[in-house]
Coordinates of C-alpha atoms in Angstrom, one line a residue:
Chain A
X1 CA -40.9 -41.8 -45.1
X2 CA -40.1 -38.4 -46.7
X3 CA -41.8 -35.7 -47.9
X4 CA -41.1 -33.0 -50.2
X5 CA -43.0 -29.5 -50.9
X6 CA -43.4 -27.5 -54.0
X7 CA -45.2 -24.4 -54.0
X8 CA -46.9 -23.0 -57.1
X9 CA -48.7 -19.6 -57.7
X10 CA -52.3 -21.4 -56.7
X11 CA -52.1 -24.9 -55.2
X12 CA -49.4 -26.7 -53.2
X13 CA -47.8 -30.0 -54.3
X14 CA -46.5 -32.4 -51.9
X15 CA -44.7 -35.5 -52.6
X16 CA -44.4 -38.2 -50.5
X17 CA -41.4 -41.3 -50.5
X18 CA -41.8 -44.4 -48.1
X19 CA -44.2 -45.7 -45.9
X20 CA -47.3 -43.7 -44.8
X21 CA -48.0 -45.3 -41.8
X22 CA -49.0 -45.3 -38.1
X23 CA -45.5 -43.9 -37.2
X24 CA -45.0 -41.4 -40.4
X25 CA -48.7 -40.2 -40.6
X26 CA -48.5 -37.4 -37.7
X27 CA -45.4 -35.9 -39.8
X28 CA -47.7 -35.7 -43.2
X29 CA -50.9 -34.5 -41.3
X30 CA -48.7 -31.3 -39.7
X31 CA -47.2 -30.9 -42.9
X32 CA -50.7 -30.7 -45.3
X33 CA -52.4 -28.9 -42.0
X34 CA -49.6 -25.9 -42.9
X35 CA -50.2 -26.0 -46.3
X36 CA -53.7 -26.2 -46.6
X37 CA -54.7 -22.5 -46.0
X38 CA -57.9 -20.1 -47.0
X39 CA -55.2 -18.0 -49.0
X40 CA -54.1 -21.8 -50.7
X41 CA -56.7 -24.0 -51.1
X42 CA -56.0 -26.7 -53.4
X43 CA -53.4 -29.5 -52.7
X44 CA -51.9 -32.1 -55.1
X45 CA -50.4 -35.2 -53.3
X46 CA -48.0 -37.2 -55.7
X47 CA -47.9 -40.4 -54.1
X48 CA -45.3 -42.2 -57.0
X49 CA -43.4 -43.3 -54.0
X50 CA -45.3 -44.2 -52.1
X51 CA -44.5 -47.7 -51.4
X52 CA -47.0 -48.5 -48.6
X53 CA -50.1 -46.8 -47.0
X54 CA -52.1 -48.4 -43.8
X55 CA -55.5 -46.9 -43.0
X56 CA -53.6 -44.3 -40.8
X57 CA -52.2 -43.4 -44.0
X58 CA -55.2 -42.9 -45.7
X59 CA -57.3 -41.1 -42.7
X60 CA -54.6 -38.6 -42.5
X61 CA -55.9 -38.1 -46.7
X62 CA -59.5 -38.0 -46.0
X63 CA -58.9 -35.8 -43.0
X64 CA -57.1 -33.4 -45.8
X65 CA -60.3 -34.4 -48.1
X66 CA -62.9 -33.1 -45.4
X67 CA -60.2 -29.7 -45.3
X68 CA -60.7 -28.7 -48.6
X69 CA -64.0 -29.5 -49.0
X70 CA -64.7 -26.9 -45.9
X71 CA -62.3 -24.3 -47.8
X72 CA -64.0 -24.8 -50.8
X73 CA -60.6 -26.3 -52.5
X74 CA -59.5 -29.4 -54.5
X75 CA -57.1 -32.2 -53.2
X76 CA -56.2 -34.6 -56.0
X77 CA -53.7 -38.0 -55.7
X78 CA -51.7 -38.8 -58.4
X79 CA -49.5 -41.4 -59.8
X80 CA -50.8 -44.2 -57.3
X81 CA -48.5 -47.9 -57.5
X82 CA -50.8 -50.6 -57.9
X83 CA -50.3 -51.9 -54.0
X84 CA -51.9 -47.9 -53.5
X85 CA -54.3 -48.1 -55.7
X86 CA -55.8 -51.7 -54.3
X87 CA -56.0 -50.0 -50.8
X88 CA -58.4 -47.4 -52.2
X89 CA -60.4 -49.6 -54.2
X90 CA -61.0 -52.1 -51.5
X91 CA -62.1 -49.5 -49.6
X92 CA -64.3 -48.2 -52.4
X93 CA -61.8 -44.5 -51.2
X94 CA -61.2 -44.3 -55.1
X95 CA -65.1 -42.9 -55.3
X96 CA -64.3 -40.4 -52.7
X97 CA -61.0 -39.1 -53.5
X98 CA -60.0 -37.5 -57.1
X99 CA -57.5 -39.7 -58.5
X100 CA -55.3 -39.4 -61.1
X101 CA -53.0 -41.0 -63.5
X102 CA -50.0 -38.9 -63.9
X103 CA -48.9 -35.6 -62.9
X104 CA -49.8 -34.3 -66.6
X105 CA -53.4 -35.2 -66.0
X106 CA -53.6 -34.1 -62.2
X107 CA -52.3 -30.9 -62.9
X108 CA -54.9 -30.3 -66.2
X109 CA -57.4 -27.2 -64.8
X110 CA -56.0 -26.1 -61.9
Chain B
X1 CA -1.3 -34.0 10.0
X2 CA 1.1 -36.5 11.5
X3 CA 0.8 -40.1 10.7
X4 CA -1.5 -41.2 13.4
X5 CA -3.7 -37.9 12.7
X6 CA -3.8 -38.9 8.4
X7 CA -4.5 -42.5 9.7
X8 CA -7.6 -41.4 11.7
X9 CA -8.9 -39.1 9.1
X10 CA -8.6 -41.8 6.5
X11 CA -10.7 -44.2 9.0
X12 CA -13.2 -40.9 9.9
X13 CA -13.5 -40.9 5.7
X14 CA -14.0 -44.8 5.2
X15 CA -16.6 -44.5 7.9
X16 CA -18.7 -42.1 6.5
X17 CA -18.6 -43.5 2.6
X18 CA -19.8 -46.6 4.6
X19 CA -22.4 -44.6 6.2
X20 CA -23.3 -43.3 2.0
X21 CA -23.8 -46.6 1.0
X22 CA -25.9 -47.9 3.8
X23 CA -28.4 -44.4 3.4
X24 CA -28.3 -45.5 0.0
X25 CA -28.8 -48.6 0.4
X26 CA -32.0 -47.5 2.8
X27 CA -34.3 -46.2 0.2
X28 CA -35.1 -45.5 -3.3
X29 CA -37.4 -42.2 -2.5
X30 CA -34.5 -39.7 -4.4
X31 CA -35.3 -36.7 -2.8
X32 CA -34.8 -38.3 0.6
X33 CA -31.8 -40.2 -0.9
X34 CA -29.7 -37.0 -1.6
X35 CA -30.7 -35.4 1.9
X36 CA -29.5 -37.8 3.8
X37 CA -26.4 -37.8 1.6
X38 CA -25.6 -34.2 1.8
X39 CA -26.5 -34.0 5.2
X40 CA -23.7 -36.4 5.7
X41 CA -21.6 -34.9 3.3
X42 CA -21.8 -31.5 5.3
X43 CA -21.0 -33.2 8.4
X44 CA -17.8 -34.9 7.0
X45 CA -16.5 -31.3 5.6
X46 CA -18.0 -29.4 8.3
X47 CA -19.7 -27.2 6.1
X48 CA -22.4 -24.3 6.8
X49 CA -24.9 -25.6 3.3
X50 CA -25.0 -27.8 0.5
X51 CA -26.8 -28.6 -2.6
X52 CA -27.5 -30.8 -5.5
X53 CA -28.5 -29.3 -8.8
X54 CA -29.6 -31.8 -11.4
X55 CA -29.5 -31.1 -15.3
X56 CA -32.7 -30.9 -16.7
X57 CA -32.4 -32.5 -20.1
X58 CA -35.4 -30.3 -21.8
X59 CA -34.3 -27.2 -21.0
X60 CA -31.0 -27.7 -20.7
X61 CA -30.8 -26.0 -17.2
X62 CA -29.4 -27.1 -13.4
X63 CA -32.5 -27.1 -11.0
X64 CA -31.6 -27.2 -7.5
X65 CA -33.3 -30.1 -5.9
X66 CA -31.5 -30.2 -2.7
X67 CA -30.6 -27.2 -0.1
X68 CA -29.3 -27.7 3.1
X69 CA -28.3 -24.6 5.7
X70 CA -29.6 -21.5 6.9
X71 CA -31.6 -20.3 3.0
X72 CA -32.9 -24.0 1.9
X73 CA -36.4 -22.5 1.5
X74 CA -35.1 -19.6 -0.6
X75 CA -33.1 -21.6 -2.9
X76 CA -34.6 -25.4 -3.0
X77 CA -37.1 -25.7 -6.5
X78 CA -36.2 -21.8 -7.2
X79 CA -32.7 -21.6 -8.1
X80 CA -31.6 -22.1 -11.8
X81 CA -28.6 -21.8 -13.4
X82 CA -27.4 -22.1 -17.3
X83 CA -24.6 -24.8 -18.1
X84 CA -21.7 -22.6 -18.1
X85 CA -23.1 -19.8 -15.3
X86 CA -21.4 -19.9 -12.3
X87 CA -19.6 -22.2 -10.3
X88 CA -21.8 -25.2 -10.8
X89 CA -22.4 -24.6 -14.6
X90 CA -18.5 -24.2 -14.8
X91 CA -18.7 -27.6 -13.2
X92 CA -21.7 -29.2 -15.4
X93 CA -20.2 -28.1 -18.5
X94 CA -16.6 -29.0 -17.7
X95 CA -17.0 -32.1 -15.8
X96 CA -14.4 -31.9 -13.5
X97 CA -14.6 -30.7 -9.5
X98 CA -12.9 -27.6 -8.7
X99 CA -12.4 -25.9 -4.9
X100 CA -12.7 -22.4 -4.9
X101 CA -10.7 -21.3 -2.1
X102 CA -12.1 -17.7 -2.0
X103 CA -15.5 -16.8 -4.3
X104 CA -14.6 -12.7 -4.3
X105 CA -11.8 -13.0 -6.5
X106 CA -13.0 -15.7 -9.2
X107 CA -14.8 -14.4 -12.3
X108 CA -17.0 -17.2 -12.5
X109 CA -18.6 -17.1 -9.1
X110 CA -22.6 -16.1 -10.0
X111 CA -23.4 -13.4 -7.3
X112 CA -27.4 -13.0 -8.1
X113 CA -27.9 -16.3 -5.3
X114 CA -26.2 -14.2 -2.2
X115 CA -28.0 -11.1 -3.6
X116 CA -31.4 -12.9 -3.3
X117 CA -31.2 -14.6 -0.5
X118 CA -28.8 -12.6 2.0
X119 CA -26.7 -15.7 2.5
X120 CA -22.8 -15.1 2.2
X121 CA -21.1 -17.4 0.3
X122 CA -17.3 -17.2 0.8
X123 CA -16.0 -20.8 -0.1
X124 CA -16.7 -23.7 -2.4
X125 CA -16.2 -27.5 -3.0
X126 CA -17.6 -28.5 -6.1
X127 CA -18.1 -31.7 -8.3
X128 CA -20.3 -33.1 -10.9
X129 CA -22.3 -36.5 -10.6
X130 CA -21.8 -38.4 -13.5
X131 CA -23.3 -41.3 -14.7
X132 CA -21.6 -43.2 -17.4
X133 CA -19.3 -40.2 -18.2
X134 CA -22.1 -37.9 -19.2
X135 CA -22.9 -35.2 -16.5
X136 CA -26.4 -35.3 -14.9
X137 CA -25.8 -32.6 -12.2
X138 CA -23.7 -31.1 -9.6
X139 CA -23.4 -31.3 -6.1
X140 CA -21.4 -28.4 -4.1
X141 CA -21.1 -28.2 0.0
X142 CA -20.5 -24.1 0.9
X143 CA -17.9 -22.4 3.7
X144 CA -16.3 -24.5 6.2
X145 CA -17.9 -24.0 9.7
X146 CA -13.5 -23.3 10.6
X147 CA -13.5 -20.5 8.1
X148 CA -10.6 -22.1 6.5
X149 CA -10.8 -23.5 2.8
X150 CA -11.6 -26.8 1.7
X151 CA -8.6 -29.4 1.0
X152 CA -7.8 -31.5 -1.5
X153 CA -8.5 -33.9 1.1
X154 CA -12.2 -32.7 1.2
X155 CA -12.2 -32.7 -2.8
X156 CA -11.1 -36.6 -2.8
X157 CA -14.1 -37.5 -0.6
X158 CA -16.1 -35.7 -2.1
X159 CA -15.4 -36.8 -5.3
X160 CA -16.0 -40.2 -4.1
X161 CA -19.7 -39.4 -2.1
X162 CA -20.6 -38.0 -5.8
X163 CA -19.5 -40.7 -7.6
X164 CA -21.8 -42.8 -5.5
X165 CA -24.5 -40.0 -5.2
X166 CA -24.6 -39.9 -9.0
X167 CA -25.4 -44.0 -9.6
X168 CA -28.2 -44.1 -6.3
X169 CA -30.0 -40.8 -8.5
X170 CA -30.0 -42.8 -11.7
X171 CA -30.9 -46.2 -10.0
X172 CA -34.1 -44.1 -8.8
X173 CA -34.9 -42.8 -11.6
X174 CA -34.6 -45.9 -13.1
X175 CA -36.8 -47.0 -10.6
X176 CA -39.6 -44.9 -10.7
X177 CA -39.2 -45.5 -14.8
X178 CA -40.1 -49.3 -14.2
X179 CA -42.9 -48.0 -11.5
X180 CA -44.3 -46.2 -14.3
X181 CA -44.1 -48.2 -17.4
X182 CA -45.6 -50.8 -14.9
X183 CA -48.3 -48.8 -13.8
X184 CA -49.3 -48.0 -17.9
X185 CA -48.8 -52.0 -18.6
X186 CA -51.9 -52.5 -15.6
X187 CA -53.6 -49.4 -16.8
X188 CA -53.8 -51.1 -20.9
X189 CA -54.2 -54.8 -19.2
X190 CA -57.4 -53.4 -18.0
X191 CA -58.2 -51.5 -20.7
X192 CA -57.7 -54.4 -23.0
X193 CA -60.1 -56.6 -20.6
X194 CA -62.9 -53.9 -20.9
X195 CA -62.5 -53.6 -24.4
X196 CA -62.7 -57.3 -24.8
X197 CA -66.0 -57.2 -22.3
X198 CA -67.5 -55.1 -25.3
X199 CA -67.2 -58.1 -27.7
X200 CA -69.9 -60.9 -27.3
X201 CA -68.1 -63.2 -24.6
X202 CA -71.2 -65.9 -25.7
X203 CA -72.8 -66.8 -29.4
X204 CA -76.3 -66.6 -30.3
X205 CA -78.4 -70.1 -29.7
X206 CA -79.4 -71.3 -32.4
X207 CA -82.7 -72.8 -30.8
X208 CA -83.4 -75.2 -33.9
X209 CA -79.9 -75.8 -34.7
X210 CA -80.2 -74.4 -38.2
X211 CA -77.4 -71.5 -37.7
X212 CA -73.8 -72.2 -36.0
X213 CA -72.2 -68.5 -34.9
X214 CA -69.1 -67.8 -33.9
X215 CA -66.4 -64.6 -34.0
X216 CA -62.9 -64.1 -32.5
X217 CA -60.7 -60.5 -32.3
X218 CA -57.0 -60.8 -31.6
X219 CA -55.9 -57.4 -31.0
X220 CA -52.3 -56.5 -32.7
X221 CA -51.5 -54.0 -29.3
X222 CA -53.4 -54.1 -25.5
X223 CA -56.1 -52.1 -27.4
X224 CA -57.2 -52.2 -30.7
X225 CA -60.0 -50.6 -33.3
X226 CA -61.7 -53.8 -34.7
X227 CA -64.9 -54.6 -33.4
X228 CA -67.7 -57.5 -34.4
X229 CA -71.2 -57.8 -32.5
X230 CA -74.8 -59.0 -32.5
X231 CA -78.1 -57.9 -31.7
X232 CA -81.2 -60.0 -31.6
X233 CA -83.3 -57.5 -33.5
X234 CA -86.6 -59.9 -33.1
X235 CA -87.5 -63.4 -32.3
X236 CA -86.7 -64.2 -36.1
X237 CA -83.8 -61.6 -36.8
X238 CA -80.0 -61.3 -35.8
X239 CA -78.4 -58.4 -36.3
X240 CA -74.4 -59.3 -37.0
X241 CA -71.5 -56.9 -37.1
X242 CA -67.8 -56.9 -38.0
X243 CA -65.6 -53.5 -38.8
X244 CA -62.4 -52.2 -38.7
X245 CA -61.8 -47.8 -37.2
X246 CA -58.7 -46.7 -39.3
X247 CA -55.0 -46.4 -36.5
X248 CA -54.7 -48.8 -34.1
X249 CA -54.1 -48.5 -30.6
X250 CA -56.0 -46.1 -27.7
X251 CA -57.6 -43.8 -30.2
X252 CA -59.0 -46.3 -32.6
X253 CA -60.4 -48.7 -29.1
X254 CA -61.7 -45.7 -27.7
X255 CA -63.8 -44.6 -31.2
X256 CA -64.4 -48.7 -31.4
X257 CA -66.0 -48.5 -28.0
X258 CA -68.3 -45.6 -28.9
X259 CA -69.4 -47.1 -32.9
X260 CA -70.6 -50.3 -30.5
X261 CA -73.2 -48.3 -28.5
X262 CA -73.8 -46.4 -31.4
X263 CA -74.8 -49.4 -33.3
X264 CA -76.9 -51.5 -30.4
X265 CA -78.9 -47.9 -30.2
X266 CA -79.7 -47.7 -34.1
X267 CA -80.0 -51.3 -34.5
X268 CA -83.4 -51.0 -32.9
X269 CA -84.5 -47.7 -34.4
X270 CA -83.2 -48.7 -38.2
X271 CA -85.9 -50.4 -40.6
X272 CA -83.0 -52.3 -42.5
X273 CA -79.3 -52.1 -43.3
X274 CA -79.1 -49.4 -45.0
X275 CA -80.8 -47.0 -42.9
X276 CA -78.2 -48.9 -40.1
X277 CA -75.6 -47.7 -42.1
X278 CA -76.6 -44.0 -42.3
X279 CA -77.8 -43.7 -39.2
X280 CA -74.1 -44.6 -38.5
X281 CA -72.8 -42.7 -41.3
X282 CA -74.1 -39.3 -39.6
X283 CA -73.5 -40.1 -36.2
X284 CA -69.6 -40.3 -37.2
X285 CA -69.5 -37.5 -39.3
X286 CA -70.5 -35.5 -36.3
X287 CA -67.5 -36.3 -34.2
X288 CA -65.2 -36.3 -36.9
X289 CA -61.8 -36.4 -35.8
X290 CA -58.3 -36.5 -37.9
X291 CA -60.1 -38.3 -40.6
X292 CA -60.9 -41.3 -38.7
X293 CA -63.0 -43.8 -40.4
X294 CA -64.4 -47.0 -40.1
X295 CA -65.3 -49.9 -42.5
X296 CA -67.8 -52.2 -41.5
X297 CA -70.1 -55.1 -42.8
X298 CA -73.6 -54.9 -41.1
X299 CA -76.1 -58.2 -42.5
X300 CA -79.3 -59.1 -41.1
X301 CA -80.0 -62.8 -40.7
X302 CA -83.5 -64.7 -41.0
X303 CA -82.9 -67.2 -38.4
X304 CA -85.5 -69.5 -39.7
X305 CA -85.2 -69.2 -43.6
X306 CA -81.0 -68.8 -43.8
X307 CA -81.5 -65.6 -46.2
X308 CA -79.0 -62.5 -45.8
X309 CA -79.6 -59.2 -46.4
X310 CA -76.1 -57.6 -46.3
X311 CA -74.7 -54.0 -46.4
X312 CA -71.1 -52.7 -46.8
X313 CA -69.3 -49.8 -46.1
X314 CA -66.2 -49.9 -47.6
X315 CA -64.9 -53.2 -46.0
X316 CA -63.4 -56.5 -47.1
X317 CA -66.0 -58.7 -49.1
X318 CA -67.6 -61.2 -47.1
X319 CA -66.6 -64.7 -48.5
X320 CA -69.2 -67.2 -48.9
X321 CA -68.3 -71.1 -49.2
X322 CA -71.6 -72.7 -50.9
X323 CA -72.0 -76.5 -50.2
X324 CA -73.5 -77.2 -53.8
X325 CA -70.9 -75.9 -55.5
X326 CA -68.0 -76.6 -53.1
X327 CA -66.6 -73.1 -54.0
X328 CA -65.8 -69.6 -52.0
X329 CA -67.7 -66.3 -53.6
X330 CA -66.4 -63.1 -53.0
X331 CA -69.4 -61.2 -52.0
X332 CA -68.3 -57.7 -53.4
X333 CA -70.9 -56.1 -55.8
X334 CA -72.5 -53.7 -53.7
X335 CA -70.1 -51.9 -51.4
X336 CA -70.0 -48.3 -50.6
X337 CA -67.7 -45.8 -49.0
X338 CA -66.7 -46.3 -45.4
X339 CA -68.1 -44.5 -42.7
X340 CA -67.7 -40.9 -41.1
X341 CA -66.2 -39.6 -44.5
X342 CA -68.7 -37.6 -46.4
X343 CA -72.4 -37.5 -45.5
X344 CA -75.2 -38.3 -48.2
X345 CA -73.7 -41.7 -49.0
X346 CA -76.0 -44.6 -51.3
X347 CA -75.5 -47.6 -49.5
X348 CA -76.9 -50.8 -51.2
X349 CA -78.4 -54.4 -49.8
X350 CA -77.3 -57.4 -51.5
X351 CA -79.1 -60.1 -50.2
X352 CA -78.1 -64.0 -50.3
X353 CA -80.0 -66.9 -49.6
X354 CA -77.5 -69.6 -47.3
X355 CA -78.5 -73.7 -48.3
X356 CA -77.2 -76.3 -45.9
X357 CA -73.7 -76.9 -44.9
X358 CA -73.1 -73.1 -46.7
X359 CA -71.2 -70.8 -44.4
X360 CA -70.1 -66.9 -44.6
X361 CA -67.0 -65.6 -43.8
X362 CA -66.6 -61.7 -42.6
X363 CA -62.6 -60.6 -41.3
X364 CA -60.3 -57.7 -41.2
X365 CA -57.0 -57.3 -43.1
X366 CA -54.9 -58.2 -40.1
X367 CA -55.7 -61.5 -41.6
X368 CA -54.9 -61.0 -45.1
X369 CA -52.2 -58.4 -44.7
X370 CA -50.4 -60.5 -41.6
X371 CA -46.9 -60.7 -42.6
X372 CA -44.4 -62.7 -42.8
X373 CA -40.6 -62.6 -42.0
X374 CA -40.2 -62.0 -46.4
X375 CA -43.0 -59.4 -45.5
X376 CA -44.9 -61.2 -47.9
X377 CA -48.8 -61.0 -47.1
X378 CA -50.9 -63.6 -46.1
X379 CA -53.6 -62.5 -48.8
X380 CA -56.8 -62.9 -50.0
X381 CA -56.0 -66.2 -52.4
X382 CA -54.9 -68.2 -49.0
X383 CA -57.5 -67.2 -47.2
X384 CA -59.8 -68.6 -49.8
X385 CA -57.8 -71.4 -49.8
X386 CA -58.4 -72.7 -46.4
X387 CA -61.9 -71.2 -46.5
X388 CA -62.9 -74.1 -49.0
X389 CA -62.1 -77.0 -46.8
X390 CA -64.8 -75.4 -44.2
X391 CA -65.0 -77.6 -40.7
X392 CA -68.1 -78.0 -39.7
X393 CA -68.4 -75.7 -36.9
X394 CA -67.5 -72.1 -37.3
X395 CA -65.2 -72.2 -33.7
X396 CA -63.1 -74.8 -35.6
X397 CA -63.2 -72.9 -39.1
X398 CA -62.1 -69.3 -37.6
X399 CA -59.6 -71.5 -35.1
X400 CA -57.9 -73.0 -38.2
X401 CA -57.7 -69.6 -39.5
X402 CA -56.1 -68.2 -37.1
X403 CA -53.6 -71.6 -36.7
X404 CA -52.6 -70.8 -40.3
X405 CA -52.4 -67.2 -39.7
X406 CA -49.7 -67.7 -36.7
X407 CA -48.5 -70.2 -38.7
X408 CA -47.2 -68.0 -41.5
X409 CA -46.1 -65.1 -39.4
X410 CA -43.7 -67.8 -37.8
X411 CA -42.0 -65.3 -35.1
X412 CA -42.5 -62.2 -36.8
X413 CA -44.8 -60.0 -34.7
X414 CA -48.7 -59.3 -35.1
X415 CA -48.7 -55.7 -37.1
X416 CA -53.0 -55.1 -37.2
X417 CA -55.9 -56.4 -35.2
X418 CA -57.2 -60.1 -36.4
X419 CA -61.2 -59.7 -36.2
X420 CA -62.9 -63.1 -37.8
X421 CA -66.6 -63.8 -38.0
X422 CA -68.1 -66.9 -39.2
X423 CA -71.8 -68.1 -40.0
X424 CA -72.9 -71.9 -41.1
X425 CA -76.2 -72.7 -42.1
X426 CA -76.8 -76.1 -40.9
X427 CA -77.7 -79.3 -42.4
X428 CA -81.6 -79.7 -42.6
X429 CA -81.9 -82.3 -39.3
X430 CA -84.7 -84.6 -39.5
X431 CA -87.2 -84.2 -36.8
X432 CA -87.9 -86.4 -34.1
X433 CA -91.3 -87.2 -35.9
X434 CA -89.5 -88.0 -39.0
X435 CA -87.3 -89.8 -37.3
X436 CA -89.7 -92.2 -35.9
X437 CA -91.4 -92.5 -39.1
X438 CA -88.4 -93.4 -40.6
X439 CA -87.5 -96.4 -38.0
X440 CA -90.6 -97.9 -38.2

């Protein structure tokens, strides 16, 4: 797993490469727990390759979820493969998180 | 030394590497281990102290462990040195022994120790204990009791009591490493037997044979987060639970273990699955921790009339084989989000009426994620598949399950937890007054 930061003027991209799993997890939670700050708020996780998530994965997103809700932020996923995408909508997750198609579209009105 | 003199040192030498490896020999307790050794080596060189510094990996320091003569108290746990300060750190960073003859006139001699502790250091034999090449400390013996310096001689046997020194510390160490990875192998045995003892260990009766019960949880690790239950909520009701926390291992078990008392507490207090589910909901959401949450199927059965009333929070669909069509339904329509995310959730009730020789299916994706050695998944489809040809009893179905599951990992190894719970609606039975009816 890698990840990857970009900072803009008022949210924070990160991009994520590889597994997010039991092992990996820990290193994306430290990394969006830094990022996610009262001064920046609003997080963008481009998850394009992203080739595999397990439910360590994704409780490391809801636990980022539940962060900027308390801040009063936004956290949006975009660019989801389809193996992604079937983990959040088993898990009905794709009603809870904001998910989006593209970068274009995740990036419209913030 | 004349000839008869070099042969009786030799012998004096021999004897006491002999007496090394018999104190080493004697005990695996490492602190003893290098006190014996350096009391030995002390009384070979006839020196006034000694000590052992090991290398402490972390910091990157030498700690003295071991001090023998008239300042151990001063010295022993207190002194440290940087690799590369004074003698001994010359010694741990170059790796070679060295005799200082006379410590007033060498630069690297690190005065701070005598300072401390009044002690007058004059000479030094010094080498390092290596294992494998790689330097894990030093050992040093200090003045000759004859005031004179210490000798090649001294160095050679030394050399030799350190080589010796250095393989008994790392066969301790190695030692108490087993000890301890043994110790947390009994520690998750018996945490893997209590969390087991929260699982039902017997099925519900059915006490007029119209329901057959039965669930089975193969944890990936010791411990894991999947959990299935019951609860006889009244004469005509069973309660029945199967879910899955997000991780694996300790902290997943140890949230596991609290969502089952939470949900034999509301089980009793909740008018129907839904309120279950909320109840549950909030009860999460208050010890939210890292994001941790759980799907779970919660359904309530009539144990007279066969009819389900089912709730979901964001898990797997239940799969339902029905007898009169000889097909598997994918119960799915009504799920919601999982649990301990976000409070203010609408759970729904879907409710499903079970005919004879019908049976319902609930399971975790340990099953339908298990991998093989292509890392291809076991999925849904096959599943399904075997799902159709449904055994009679639900012991034999979720064993067959299982069979197949092992089946297509072949040696790869288990990656989740394998939680299966299955439910068959008997055949109507005749009773005993039809029976008779019937034979006459």
């Amino acid at each position: 797993m890698e990840l990857e930061v970009i900072k803009k003027e008022k949210f924070s991209i990160l991009k994520l490469s590889g597994d997010v799993d039991l092992y990996s997890s820990p290193q994306v939670r430290k990394k969006i727990l830094s990022l996610i700050t009262k001064s920046n708020k609003n997080l963008l996780v481009d998850l394009a390759e992203v080739t595999y998530m397990d439910s360590s994965g994704v409780a490391t997103l809801v636990e980022a979820l539940q962060l900027t809700n308390k801040n009063s932020g936004t956290l949006r996923l975009y660019s989801l493969r389809d193996a992604i995408k079937d983990v959040f909508e088993l898990s009905r997750l794709d009603k809870v998180f904001n998910i989006y198609e593209n970068e274009e579209q995740a990036f419209e009105g913030m | 030394m004349n000839e008869i003199e070099q042969l009786q040192y030799k012998l004096k030498n021999l004897t006491s590497l002999i007496d090394v490896t018999s104190i080493i020999s004697s005990t695996l307790d490492l602190e003893e281990l290098m006190n014996l050794v350096m009391e030995k080596a002390q009384e070979v060189m006839s020196a006034e102290a000694s000590s052992i510094m090991l290398l402490n990996e972390e910091s990157g320091m030498l700690e003295c462990q071991i001090a023998l003569g008239s300042v151990q108290e001063k010295v022993k746990d207190k002194m440290q040195l940087k690799v590369g300060q004074g003698i001994a750190g010359w010694v741990a960073q170059t790796g070679e022994s060295v005799i200082v003859p006379d410590v007033s006139t060498d630069t690297r001699f690190f005065s701070d120790v005598d300072q401390n502790t009044g002690f007058k250091t004059k000479s030094i034999l010094a080498a390092p204990l290596k294992v494998k090449g790689k330097v894990i400390g030093v050992a040093e013996v200090i003045n000759r009791l004859d005031s004179l310096p210490f000798t090649d001689e001294n160095l050679e046997i030394f050399t030799t009591f350190c080589r010796q020194v250095a393989l008994a510390i790392e066969n301790a160490r190695m030692h108490r490493f087993m000890l301890e990875q043994q110790r947390m192998e009994q520690q998750l045995e018996s945490a893997h037997q209590i969390q087991q003892s929260f699982m039902p260990q017997s099925f519900p009766d059915s006490e007029n044979d119209k329901y057959l019960i039965y669930g089975t949880n193969i944890p990936a690790t010791a411990v894991g987060g999947d959990l299935f239950d019951f609860v006889e909520i009244d004469s005509d009701h069973l309660g029945i639970v199967l879910g899955d926390v997000s991780g694996k291992g300790i902290p997943a078990a140890l949230f596991m273990a609290r969502l089952i008392s939470d949900f034999r507490y509301y089980c009793h207090i909740a008018e129907n699955p839904v309120e279950l589910l909320n109840f549950l909901n909030d009860a999460l959401l208050k010890r939210s921790h890292r994001g941790m949450f759980v799907t779970l199927v919660f359904m309530i059965l009539n144990k007279e009339t066969g009819h389900l009333i089912i709730s979901n929070a964001g898990h797997l669909p239940p799969l339902w084989y029905r007898q009169r069509h000889k097909k598997v339904e994918i119960v799915d329509l009504f799920s919601g989000i999982p649990l301990g995310i976000m409070p203010d959730v609408d759970y729904n009730e879907y409710m499903i009426q079970m005919e004879p020789g019908d049976a319902l299916l609930l399971f975790t994706d340990g099953v339908t994620e298990a991998k093989n050695s292509k890392k291809e998944m076991f999925s849904l489809n096959r599943l399904i598949d075997i799902f159709k040809k449904p055994k009679k009893k639900p012991q034999l179905i979720i064993d067959n399950i299982v069979k197949e599951v092992r089946g297509f990992q072949g040696t790869g190894n288990q990656h989740d937890d394998i939680t299966l719970l299955a439910v068959r609606w008997q055949e109507c039975k005749k009773s005993k007054l039809q029976q008779l009816i019937q034979s006459k």
